[in-house]
Tab-separated table of C-alpha atoms in Angstrom:
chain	number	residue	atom	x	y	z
A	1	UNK	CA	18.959	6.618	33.367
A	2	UNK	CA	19.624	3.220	34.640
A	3	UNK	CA	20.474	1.159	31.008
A	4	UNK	CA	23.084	-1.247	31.423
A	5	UNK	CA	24.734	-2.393	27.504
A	6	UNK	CA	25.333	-5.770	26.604
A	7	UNK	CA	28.974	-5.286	26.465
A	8	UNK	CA	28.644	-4.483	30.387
A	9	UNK	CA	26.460	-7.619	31.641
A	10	UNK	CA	28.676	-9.990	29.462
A	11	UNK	CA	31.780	-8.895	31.179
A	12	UNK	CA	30.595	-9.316	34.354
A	13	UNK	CA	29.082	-12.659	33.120
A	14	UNK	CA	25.471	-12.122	33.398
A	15	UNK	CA	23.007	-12.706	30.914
A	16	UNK	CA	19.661	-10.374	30.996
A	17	UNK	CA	16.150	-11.474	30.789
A	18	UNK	CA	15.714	-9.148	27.523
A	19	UNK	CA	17.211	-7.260	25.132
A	20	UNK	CA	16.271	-3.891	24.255
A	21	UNK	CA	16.360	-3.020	21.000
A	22	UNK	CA	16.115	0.811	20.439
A	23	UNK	CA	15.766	1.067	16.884
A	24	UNK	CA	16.747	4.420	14.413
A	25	UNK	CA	14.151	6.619	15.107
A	26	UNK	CA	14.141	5.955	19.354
A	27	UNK	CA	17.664	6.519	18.914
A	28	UNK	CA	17.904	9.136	16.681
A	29	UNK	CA	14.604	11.531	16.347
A	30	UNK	CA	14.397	13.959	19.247
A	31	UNK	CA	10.636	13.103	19.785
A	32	UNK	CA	11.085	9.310	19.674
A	33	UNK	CA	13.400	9.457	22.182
A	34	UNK	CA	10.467	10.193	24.682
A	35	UNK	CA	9.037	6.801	23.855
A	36	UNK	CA	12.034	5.243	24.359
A	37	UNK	CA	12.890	6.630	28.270
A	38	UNK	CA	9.002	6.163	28.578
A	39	UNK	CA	9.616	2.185	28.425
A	40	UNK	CA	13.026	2.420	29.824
A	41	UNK	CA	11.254	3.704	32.965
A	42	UNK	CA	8.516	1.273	32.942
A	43	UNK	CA	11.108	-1.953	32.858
A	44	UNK	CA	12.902	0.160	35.717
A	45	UNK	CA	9.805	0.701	37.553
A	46	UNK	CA	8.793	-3.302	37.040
A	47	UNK	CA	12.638	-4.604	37.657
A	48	UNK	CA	13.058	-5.586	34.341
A	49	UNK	CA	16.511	-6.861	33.977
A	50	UNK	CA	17.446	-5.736	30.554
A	51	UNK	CA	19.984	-4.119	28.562
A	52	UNK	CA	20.919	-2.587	25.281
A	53	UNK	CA	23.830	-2.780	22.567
A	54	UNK	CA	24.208	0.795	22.494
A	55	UNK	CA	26.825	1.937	20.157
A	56	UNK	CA	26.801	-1.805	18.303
A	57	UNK	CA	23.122	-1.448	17.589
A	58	UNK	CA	22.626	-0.728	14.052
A	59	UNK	CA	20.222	-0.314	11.608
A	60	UNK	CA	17.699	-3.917	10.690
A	61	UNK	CA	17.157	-3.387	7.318
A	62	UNK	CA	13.889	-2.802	7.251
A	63	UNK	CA	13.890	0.109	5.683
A	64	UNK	CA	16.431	-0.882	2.995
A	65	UNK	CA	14.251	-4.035	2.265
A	66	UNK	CA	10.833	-2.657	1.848
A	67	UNK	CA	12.730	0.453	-1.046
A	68	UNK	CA	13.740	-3.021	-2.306
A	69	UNK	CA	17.470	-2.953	-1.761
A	70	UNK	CA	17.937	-6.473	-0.645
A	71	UNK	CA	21.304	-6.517	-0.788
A	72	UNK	CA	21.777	-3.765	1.907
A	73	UNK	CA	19.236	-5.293	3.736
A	74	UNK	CA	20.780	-8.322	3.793
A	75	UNK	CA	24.015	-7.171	4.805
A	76	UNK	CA	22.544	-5.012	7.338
A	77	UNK	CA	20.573	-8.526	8.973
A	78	UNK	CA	23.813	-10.255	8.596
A	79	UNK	CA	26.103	-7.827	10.705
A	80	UNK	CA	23.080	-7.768	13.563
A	81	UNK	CA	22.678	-11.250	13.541
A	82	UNK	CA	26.608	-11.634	14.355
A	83	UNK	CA	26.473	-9.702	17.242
A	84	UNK	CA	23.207	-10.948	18.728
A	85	UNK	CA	24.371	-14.534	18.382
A	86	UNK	CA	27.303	-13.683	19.675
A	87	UNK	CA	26.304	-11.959	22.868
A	88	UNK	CA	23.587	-15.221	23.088
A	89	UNK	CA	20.462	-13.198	22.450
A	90	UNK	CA	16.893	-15.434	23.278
A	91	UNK	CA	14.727	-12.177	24.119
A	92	UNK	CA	13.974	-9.013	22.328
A	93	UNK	CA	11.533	-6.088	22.690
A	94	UNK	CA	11.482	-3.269	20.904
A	95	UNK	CA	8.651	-0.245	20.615
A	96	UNK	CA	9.008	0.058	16.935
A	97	UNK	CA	6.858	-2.276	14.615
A	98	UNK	CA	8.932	-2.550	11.690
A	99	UNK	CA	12.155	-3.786	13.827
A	100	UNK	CA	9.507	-6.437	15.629
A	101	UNK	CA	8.223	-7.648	12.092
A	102	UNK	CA	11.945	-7.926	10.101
A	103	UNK	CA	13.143	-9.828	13.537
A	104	UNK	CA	10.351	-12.096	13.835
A	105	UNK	CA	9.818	-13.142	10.017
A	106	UNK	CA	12.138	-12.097	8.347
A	107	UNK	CA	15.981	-12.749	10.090
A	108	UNK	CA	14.870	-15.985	10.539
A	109	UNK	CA	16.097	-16.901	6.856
A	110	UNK	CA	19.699	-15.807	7.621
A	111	UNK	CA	20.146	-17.213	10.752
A	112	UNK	CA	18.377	-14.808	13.885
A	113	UNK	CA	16.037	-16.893	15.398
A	114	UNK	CA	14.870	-14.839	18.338
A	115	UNK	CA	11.637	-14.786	20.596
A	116	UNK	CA	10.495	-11.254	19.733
A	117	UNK	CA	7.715	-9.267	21.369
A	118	UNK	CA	6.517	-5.286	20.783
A	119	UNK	CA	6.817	-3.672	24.161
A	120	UNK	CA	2.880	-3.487	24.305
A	121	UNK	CA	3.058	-7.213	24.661
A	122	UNK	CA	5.797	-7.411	27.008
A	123	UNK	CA	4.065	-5.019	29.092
A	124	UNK	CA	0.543	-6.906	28.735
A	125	UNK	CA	3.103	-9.599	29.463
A	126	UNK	CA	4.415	-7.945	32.863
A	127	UNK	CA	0.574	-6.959	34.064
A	128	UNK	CA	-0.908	-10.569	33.635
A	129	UNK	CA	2.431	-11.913	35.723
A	130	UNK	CA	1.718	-9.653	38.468
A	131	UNK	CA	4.862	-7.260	38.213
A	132	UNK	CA	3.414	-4.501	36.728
A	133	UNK	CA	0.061	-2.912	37.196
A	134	UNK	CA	-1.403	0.509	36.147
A	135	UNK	CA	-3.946	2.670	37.932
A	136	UNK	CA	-6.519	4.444	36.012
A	137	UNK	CA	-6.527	8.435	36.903
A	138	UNK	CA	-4.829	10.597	35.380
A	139	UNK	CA	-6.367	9.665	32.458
A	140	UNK	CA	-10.025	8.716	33.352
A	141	UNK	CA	-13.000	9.665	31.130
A	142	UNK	CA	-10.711	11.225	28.649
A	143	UNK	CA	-11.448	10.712	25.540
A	144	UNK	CA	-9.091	8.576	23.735
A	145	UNK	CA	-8.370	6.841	20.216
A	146	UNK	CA	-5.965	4.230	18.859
A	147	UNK	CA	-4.209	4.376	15.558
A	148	UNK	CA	-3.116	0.825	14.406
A	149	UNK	CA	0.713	0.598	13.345
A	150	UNK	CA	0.362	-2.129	10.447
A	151	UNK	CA	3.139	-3.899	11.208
A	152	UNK	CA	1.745	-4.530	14.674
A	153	UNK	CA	-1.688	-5.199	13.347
A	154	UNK	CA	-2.000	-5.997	9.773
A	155	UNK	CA	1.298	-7.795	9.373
A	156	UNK	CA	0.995	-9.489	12.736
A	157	UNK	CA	-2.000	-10.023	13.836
A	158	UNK	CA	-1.544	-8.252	17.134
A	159	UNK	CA	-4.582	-6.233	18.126
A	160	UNK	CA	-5.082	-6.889	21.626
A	161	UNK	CA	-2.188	-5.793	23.550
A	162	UNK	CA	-1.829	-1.981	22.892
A	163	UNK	CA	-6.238	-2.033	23.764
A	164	UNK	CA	-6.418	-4.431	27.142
A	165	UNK	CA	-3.581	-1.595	28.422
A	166	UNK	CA	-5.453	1.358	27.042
A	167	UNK	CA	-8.745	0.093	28.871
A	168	UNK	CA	-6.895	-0.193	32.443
A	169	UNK	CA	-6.433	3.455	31.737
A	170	UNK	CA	-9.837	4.451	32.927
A	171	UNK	CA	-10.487	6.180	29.677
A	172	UNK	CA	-13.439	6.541	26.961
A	173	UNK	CA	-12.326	5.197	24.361
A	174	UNK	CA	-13.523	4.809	20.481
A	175	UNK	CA	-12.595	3.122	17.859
A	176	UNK	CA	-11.809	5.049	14.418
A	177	UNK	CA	-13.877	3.756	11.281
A	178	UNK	CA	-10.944	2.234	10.138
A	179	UNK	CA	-9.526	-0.157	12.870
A	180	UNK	CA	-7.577	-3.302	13.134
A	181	UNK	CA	-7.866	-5.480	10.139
A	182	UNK	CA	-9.232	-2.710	8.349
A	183	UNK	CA	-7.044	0.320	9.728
A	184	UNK	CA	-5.358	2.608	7.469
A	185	UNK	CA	-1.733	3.061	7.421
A	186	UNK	CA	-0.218	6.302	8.720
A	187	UNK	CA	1.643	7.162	5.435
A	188	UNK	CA	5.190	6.407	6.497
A	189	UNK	CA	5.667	2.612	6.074
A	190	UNK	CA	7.739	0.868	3.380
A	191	UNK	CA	10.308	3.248	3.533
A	192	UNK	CA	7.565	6.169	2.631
A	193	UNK	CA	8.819	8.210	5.912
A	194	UNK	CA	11.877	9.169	4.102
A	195	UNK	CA	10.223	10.488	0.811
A	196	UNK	CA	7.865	13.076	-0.429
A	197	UNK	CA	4.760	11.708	-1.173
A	198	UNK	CA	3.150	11.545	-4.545
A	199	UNK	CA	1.016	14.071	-6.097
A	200	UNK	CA	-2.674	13.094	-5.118
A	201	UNK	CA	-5.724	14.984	-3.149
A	202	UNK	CA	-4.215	14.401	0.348
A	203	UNK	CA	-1.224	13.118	2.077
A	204	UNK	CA	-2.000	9.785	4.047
A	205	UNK	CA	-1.443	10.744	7.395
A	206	UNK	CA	-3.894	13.774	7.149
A	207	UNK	CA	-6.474	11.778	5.933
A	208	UNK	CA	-5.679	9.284	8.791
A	209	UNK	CA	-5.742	12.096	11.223
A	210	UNK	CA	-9.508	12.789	9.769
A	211	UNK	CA	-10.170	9.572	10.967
A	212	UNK	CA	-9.276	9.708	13.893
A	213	UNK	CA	-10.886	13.586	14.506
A	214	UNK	CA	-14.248	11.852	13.516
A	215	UNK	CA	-13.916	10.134	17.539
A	216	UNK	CA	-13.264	13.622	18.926
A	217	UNK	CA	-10.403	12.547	20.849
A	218	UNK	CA	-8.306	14.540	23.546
A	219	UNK	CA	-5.428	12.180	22.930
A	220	UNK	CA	-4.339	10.135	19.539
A	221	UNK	CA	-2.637	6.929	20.972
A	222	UNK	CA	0.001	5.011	19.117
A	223	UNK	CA	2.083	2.060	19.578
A	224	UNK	CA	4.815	3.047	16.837
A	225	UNK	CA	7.311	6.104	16.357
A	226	UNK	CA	6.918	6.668	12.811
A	227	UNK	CA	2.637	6.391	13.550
A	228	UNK	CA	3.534	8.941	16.148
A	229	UNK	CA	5.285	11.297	14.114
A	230	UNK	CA	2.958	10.831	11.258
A	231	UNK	CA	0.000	11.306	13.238
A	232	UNK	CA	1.221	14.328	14.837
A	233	UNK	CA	2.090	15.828	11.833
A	234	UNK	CA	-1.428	15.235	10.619
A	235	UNK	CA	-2.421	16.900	13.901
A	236	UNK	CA	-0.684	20.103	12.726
A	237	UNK	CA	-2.368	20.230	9.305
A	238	UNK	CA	-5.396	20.456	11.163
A	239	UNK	CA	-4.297	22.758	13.583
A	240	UNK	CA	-5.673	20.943	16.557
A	241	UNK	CA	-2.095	20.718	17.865
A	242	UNK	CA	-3.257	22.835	20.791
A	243	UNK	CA	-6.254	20.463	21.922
A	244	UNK	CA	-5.210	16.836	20.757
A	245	UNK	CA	-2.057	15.219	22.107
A	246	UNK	CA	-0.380	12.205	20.003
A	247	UNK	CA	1.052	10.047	22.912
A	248	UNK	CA	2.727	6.567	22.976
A	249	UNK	CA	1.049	4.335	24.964
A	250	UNK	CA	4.417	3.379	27.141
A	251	UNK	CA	4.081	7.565	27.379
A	252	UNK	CA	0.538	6.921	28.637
A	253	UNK	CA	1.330	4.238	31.473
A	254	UNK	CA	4.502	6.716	32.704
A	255	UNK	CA	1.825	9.760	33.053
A	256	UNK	CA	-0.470	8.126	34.523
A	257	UNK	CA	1.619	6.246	37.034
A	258	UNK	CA	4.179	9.523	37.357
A	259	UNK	CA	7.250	7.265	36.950
């Protein structure tokens, strides 16, 4: 794939429009690396001019903050922050939500000061400029949910973007119970992802998945790659694995455009 580093545009002098910023789990996690080409091809397909850090992208923090080790956090921030500043950074988009939150509010306070937008807004962003526009038909009249990551919605107040590019989709969606404001988490935030729950009746991202199951959906949308795993993993529990995909809604706009 065409994804150009940093490294490469500053030695030839050029500066691009946005950074990329891949995070652990589209770097790392086999299935989150689907959601990663999925945008890759959509700033491709719109002439995006981008680029990544590639091998000097590390870690934010986030997860090191919210288990409530500040100081790794904080050195973490600190060695990003070098390297953005130093390559002259003004732009980043990233898919995950928890990257998008700790740049936007919280590198601020040592020094990153960055526009930062989730690539559902940059891509609501590149459809209201008129250089990007999806067709509904693959997708049209299926029946569709959308699970709200919280540090899209909750933390951020961002509810619109992932929805006005689900409706150009053609499909029927429906809104779980539980939605925006009042959505519940997928289980994995504040560094839950990488620990086994606590005893209780139900682990968080089954009951989520009952949520959304209450819609009858053909396909579980998400905006986040720990929702997505989360949420598919709930799918399994309830053996519906076979009949309900869990999609990413740059995933979406790549089937249904067959970029």
């Amino acid at each position: 794939m065409n994804v150009p580093t940093m490294a490469d545009l500053m030695a030839q002098g050029k500066q691009p429009e946005i950074l990329f910023w891949i995070g652990s789990a589209g770097s790392f996690d086999d299935r989150a690396k689907k959601i990663t080409k999925a945008f890759v091809k959509i700033l491709n397909h719109a002439n995006v001019d981008f680029a990544v850090l590639g091998t000097e992208e590390s870690c934010t923090g986030d997860v090191a903050k919210r288990a409530g080790n500040e100081f790794l956090f904080q050195m973490q921030a600190m060695m990003n922050i070098e390297v953005l500043n130093a390559y002259e950074v003004k732009t980043i988009v990233t898919c995950d939500p928890h990257s998008f939150n700790t740049f936007k509010n919280e590198y601020s306070q040592l020094g990153g000061n960055y526009k930062v937008l989730h690539h559902t807004q940059f891509i609501q962003q590149l459809i209201s400029e008129g250089r990007f526009s999806i067709s509904s038909g693959k997708y049209k009249g299926e029946n569709l949910t959308f699970h709200d990551p919280c540090y899209l919605g909750r933390a951020n107040s961002e509810y619109n973007a992932p929805r006005s590019i689900i409706n150009k989709l053609g499909v029927n969606y429906s809104e779980m119970k539980r939605n925006k404001a009042t959505a519940l988490c997928c289980g994995a935030g504040g560094a839950q992802m990488f620990k086994e729950p606590e005893k209780g009746n139900m682990d968080i991202n089954v009951l989520r998945t009952e949520d959304a199951l209450k819609t009858n959906p053909k396909i579980i949308a998400t905006a986040c790659p720990y929702c997505n795993t989360m949420m598919t993993d709930g799918v399994k529990a309830k053996e519906k694995e076979d009949s309900i995909k869990v999609l990413d809604i740059a995933e979406l706009i790549v089937n249904a455009e067959d970029l």
